[in-house]
PDB file of C-alpha atoms in Angstrom:
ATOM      1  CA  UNK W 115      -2.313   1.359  45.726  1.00 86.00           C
ATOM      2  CA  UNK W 116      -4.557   3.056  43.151  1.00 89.00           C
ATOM      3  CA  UNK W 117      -6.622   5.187  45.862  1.00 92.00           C
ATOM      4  CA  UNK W 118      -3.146   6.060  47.518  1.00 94.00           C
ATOM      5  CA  UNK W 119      -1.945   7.350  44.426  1.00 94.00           C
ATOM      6  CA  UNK W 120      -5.345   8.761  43.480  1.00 94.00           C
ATOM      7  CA  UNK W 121      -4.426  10.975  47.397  1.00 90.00           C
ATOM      8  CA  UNK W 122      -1.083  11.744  46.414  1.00 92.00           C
ATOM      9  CA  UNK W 123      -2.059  13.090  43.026  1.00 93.00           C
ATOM     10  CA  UNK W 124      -4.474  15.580  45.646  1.00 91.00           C
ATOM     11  CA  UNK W 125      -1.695  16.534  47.411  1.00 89.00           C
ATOM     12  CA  UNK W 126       0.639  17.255  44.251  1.00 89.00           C
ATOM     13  CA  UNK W 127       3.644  16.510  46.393  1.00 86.00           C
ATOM     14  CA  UNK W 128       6.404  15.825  43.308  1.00 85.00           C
ATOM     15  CA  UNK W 129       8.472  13.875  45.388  1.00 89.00           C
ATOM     16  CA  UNK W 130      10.998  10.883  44.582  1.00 87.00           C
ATOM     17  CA  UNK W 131       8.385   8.120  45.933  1.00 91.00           C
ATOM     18  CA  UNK W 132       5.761   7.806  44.000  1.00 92.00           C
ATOM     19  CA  UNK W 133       2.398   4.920  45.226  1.00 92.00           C
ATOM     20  CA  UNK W 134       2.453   3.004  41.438  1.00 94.00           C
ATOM     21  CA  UNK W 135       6.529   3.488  41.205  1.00 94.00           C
ATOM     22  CA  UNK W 136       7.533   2.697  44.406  1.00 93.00           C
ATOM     23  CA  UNK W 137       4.417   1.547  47.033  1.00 96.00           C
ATOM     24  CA  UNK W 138       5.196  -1.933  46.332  1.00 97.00           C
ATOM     25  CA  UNK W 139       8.456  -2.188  48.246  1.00 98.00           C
ATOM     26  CA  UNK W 140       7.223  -0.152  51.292  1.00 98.00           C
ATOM     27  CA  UNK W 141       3.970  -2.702  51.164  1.00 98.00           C
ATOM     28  CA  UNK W 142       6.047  -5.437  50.929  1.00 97.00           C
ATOM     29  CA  UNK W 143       8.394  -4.364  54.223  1.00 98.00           C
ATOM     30  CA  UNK W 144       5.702  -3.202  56.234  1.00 98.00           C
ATOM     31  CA  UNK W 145       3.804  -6.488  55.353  1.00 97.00           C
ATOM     32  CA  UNK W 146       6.769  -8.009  56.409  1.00 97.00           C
ATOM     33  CA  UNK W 147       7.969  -6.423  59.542  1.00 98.00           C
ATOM     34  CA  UNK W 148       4.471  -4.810  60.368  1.00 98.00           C
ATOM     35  CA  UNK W 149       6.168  -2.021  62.465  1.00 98.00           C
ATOM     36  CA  UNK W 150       4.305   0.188  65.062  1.00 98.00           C
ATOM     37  CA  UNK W 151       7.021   2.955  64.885  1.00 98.00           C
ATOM     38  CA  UNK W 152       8.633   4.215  62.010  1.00 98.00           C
ATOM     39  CA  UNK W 153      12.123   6.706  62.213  1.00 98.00           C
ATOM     40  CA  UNK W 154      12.432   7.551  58.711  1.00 98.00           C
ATOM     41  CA  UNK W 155      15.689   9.905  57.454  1.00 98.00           C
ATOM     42  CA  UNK W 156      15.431  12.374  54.930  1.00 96.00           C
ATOM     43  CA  UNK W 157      11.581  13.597  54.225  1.00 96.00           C
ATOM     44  CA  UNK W 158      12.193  15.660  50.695  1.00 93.00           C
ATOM     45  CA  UNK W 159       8.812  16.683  49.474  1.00 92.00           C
ATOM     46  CA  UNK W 160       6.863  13.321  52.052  1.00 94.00           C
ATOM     47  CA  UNK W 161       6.132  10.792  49.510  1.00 95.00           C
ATOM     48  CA  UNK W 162       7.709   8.091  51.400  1.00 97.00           C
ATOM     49  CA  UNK W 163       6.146   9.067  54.719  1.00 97.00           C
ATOM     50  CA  UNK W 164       2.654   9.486  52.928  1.00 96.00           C
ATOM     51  CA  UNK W 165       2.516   5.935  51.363  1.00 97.00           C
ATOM     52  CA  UNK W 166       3.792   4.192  54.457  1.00 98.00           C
ATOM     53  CA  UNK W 167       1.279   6.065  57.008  1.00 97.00           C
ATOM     54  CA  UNK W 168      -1.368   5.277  54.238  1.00 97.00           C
ATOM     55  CA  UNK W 169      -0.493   1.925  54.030  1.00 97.00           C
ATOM     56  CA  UNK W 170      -1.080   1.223  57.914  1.00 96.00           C
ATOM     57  CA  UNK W 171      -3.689   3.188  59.511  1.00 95.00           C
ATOM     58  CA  UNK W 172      -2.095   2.046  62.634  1.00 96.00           C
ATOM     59  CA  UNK W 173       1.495   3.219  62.083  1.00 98.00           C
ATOM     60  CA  UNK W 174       3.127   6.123  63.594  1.00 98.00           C
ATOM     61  CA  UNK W 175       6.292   7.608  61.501  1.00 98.00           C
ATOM     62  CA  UNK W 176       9.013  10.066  63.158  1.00 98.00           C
ATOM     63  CA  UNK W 177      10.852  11.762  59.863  1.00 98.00           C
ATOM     64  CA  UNK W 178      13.928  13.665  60.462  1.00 98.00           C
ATOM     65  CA  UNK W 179      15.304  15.865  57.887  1.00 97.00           C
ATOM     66  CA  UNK W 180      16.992  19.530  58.019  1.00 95.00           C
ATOM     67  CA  UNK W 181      14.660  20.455  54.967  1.00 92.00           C
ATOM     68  CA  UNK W 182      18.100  22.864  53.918  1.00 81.00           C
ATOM     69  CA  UNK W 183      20.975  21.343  54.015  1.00 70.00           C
ATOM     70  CA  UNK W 184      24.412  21.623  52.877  1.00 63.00           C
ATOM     71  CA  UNK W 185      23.374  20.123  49.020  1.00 61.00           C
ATOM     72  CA  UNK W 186      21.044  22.906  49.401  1.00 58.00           C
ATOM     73  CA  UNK W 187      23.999  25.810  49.730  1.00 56.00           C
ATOM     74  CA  UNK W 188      26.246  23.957  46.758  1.00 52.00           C
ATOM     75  CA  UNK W 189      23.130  24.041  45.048  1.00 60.00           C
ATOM     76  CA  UNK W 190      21.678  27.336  45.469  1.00 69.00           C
ATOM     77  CA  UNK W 191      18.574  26.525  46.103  1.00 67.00           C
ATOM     78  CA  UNK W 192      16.326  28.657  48.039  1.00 74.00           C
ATOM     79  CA  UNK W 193      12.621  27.982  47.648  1.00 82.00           C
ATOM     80  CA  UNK W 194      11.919  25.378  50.044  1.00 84.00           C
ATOM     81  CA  UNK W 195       7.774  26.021  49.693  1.00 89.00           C
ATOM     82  CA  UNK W 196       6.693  22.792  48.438  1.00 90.00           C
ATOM     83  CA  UNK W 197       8.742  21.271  51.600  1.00 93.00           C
ATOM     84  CA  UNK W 198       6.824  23.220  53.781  1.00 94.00           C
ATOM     85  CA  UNK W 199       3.378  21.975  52.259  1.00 93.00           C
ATOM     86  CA  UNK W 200       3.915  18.358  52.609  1.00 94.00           C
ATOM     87  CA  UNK W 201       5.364  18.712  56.150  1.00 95.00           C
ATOM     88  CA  UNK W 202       1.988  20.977  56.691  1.00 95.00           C
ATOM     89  CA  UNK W 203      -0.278  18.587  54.653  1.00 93.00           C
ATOM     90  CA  UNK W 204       1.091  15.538  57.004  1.00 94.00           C
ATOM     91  CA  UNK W 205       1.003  17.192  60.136  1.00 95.00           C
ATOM     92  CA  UNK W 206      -2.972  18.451  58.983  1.00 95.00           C
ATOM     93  CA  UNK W 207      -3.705  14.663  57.897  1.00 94.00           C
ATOM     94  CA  UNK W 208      -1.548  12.207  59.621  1.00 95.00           C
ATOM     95  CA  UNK W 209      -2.273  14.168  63.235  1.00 86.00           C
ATOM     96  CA  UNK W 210      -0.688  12.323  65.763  1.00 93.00           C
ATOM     97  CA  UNK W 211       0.786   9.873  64.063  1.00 98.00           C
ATOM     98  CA  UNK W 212       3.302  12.236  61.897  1.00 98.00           C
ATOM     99  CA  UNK W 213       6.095  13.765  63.982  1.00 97.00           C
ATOM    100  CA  UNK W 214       8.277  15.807  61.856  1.00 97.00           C
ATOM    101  CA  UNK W 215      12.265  16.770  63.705  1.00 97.00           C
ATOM    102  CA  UNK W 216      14.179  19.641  61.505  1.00 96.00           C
ATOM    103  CA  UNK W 217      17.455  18.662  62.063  1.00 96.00           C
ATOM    104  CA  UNK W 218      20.215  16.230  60.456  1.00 96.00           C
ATOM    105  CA  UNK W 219      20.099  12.984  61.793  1.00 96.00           C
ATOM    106  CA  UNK W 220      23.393  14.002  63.582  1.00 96.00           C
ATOM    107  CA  UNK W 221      21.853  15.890  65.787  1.00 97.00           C
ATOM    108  CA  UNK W 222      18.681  14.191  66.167  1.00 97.00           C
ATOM    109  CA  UNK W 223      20.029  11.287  69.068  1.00 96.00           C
ATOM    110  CA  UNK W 224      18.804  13.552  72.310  1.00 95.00           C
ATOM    111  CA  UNK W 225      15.179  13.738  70.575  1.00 96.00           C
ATOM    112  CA  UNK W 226      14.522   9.977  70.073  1.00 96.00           C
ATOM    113  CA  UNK W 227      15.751   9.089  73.801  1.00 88.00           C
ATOM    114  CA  UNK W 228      13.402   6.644  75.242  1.00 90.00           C
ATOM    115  CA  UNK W 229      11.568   5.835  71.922  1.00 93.00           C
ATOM    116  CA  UNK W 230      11.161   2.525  70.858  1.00 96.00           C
ATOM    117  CA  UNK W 231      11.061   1.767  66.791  1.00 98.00           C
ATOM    118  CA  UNK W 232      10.838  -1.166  64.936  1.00 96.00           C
ATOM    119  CA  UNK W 233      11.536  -0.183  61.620  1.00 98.00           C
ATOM    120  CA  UNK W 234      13.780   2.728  59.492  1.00 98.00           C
ATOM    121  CA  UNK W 235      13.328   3.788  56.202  1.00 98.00           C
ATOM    122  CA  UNK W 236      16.772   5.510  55.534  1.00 98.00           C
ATOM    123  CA  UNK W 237      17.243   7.991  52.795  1.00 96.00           C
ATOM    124  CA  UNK W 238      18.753  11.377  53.657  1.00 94.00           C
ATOM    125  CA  UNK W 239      22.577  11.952  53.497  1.00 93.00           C
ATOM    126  CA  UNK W 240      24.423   8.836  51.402  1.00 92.00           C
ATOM    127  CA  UNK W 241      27.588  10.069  51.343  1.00 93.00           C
ATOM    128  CA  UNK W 242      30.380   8.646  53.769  1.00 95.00           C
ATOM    129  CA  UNK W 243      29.505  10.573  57.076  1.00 95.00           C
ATOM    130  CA  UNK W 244      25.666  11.002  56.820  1.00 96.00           C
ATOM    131  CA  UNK W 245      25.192   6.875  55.569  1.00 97.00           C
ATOM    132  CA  UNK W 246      27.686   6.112  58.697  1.00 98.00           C
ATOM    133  CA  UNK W 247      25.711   7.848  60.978  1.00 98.00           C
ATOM    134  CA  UNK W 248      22.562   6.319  59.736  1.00 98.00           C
ATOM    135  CA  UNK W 249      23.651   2.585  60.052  1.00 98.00           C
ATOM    136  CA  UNK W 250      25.015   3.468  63.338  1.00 98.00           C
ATOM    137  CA  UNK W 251      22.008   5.357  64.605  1.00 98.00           C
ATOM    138  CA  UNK W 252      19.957   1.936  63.459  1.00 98.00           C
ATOM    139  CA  UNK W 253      22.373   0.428  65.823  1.00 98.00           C
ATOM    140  CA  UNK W 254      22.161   2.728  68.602  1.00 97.00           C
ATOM    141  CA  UNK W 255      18.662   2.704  68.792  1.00 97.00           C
ATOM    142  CA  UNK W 256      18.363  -1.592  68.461  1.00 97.00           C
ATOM    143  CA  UNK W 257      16.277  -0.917  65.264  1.00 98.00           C
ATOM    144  CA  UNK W 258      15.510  -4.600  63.973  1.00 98.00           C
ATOM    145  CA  UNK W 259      14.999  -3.636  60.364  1.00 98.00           C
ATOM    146  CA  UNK W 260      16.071  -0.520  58.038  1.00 98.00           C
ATOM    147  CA  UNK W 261      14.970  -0.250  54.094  1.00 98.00           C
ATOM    148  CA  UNK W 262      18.096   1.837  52.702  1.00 98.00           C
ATOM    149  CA  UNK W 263      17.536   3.422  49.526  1.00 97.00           C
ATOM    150  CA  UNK W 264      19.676   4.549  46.834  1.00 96.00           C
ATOM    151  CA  UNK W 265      21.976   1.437  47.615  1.00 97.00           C
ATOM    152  CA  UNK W 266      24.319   2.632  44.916  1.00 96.00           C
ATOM    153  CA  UNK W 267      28.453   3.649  44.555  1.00 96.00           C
ATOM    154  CA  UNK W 268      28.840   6.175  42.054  1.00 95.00           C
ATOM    155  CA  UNK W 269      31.618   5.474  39.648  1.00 91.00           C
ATOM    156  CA  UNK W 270      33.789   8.398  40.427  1.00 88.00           C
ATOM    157  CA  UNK W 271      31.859   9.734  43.538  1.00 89.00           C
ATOM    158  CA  UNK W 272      33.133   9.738  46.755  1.00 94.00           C
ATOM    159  CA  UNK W 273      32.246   6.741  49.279  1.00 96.00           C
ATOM    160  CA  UNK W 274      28.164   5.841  49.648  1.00 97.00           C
ATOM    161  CA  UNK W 275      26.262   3.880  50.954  1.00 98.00           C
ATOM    162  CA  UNK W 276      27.063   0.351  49.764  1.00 97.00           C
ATOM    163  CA  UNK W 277      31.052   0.911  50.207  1.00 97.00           C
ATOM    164  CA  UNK W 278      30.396   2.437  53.943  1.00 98.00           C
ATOM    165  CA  UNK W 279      28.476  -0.897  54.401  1.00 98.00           C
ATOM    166  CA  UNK W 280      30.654  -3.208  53.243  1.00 98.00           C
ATOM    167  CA  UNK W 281      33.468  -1.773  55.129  1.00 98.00           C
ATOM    168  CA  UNK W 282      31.965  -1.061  58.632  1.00 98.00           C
ATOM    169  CA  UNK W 283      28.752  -3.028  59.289  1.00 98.00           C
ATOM    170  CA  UNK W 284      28.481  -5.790  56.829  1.00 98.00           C
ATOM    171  CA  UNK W 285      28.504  -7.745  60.067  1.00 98.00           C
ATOM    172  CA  UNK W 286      26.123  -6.141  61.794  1.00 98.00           C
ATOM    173  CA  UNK W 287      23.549  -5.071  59.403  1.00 98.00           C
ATOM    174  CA  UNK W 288      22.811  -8.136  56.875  1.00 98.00           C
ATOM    175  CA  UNK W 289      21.114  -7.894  53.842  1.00 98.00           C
ATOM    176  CA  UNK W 290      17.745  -9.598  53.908  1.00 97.00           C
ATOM    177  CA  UNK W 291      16.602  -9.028  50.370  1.00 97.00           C
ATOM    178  CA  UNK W 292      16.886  -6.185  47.512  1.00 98.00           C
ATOM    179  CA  UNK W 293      14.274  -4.214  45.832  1.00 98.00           C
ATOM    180  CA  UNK W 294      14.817  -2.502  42.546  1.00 96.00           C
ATOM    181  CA  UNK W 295      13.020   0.854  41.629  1.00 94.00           C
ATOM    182  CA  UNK W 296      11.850   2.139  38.500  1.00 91.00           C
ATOM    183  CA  UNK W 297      14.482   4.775  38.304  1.00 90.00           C
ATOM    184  CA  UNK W 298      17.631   4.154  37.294  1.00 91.00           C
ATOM    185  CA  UNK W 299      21.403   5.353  37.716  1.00 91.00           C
ATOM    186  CA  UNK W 300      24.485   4.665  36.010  1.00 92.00           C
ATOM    187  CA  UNK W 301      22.122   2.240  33.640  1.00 92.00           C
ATOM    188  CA  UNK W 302      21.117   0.142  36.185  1.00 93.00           C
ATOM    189  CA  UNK W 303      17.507   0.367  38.194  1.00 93.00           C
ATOM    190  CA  UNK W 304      18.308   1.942  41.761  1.00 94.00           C
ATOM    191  CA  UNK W 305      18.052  -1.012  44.689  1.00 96.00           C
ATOM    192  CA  UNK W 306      16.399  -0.243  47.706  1.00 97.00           C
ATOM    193  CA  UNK W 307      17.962  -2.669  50.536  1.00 98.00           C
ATOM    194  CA  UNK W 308      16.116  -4.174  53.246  1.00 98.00           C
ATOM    195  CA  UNK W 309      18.642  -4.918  56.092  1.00 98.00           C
ATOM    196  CA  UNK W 310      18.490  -6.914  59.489  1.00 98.00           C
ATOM    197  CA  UNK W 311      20.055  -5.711  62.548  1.00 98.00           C
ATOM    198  CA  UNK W 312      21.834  -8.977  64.028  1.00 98.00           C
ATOM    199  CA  UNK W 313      22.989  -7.154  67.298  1.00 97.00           C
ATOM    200  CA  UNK W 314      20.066  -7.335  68.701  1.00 92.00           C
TER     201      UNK W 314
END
């Protein structure tokens, strides 16, 4: 993990996933599963996507993510350069096994037609409608496995991700085992969820 994070540092990404934080978890999952294709929702700044392609040398990923979305308009935030750099710096090093999609994973169905993955790493939209699509589109698609991060209901937030799954696909998406990052929320550290598709 120490030459991963030595390549990260190179690429200066600052995003949310960081090798010595948070490489563990997606060694430990891709150990476990050892997937050939990855679908991966939400991309930020590629620090997820970078430690799992440089953890298999094999792997291909798929990310999906809008890069502006609607948190971006409430937020008013317009500089979306660093973005750009680590989906440049992933399509430069990665080659064919990075394939970046700029759309919400609403939209992003008619594009993975035909693809096969064994493995998701979801962590885009967790409120109500984005998180429901999500577990559904791991449905759809007869994904096996899906790591779901920021497993967390805010006290006075609207629904997220571990109400939507209690109330709509407890049943079809069970828990297999819960990872806790570094970072915490509401004075707790942040789980990261590794779930089984039983449908299939």
């Amino acid at each position: 993990m120490i030459e991963i994070q030595k390549k990260y540092d190179e690429y200066n990404l600052d995003s949310c996933s960081v090798p010595t934080d948070d490489g563990w978890i997606f060694e430990m999952c891709l150990n476990y599963v050892k997937p050939k294709n990855i679908l991966e929702i939400g991309f930020y700044r590629g620090g997820s996507a970078f430690i799992m392609l440089s953890l298999d040398k094999d792997v291909k990923l798929t990310s999906v993510d809008p890069v502006k979305n609607d948190t971006s308009d409430i937020e008013g935030i317009t500089d979306f350069s660093q973005e750009e750099k680590a989906i440049d710096l992933m399509s430069r090093d990665f080659e064919d096994r990075f394939t970046f999609i700029r759309k919400k994973s609403q939209d992003v169905r008619g594009d993975l037609q035909g693809q096969n993955f064994d493995f998701m790493y979801i962590d885009g939209d967790h409120w109500e409608k984005g998180i429901r699509n999500d577990f559904q589109l791991a449905l759809d698609l007869k994904i096996k496995y899906a790591l779901v991060d920021d497993w967390v209901q805010p006290q006075y937030g609207p629904k997220s991700v571990p109400t939507i799954w209690n109330e709509e696909f407890s049943d079809k998406l069970k828990i297999k085992t819960a990872f806790y990052r570094k970072d915490m929320f509401q004075g707790s550290h942040i789980p990261m969820i590794l779930v089984e598709n039983t449908t299939i």
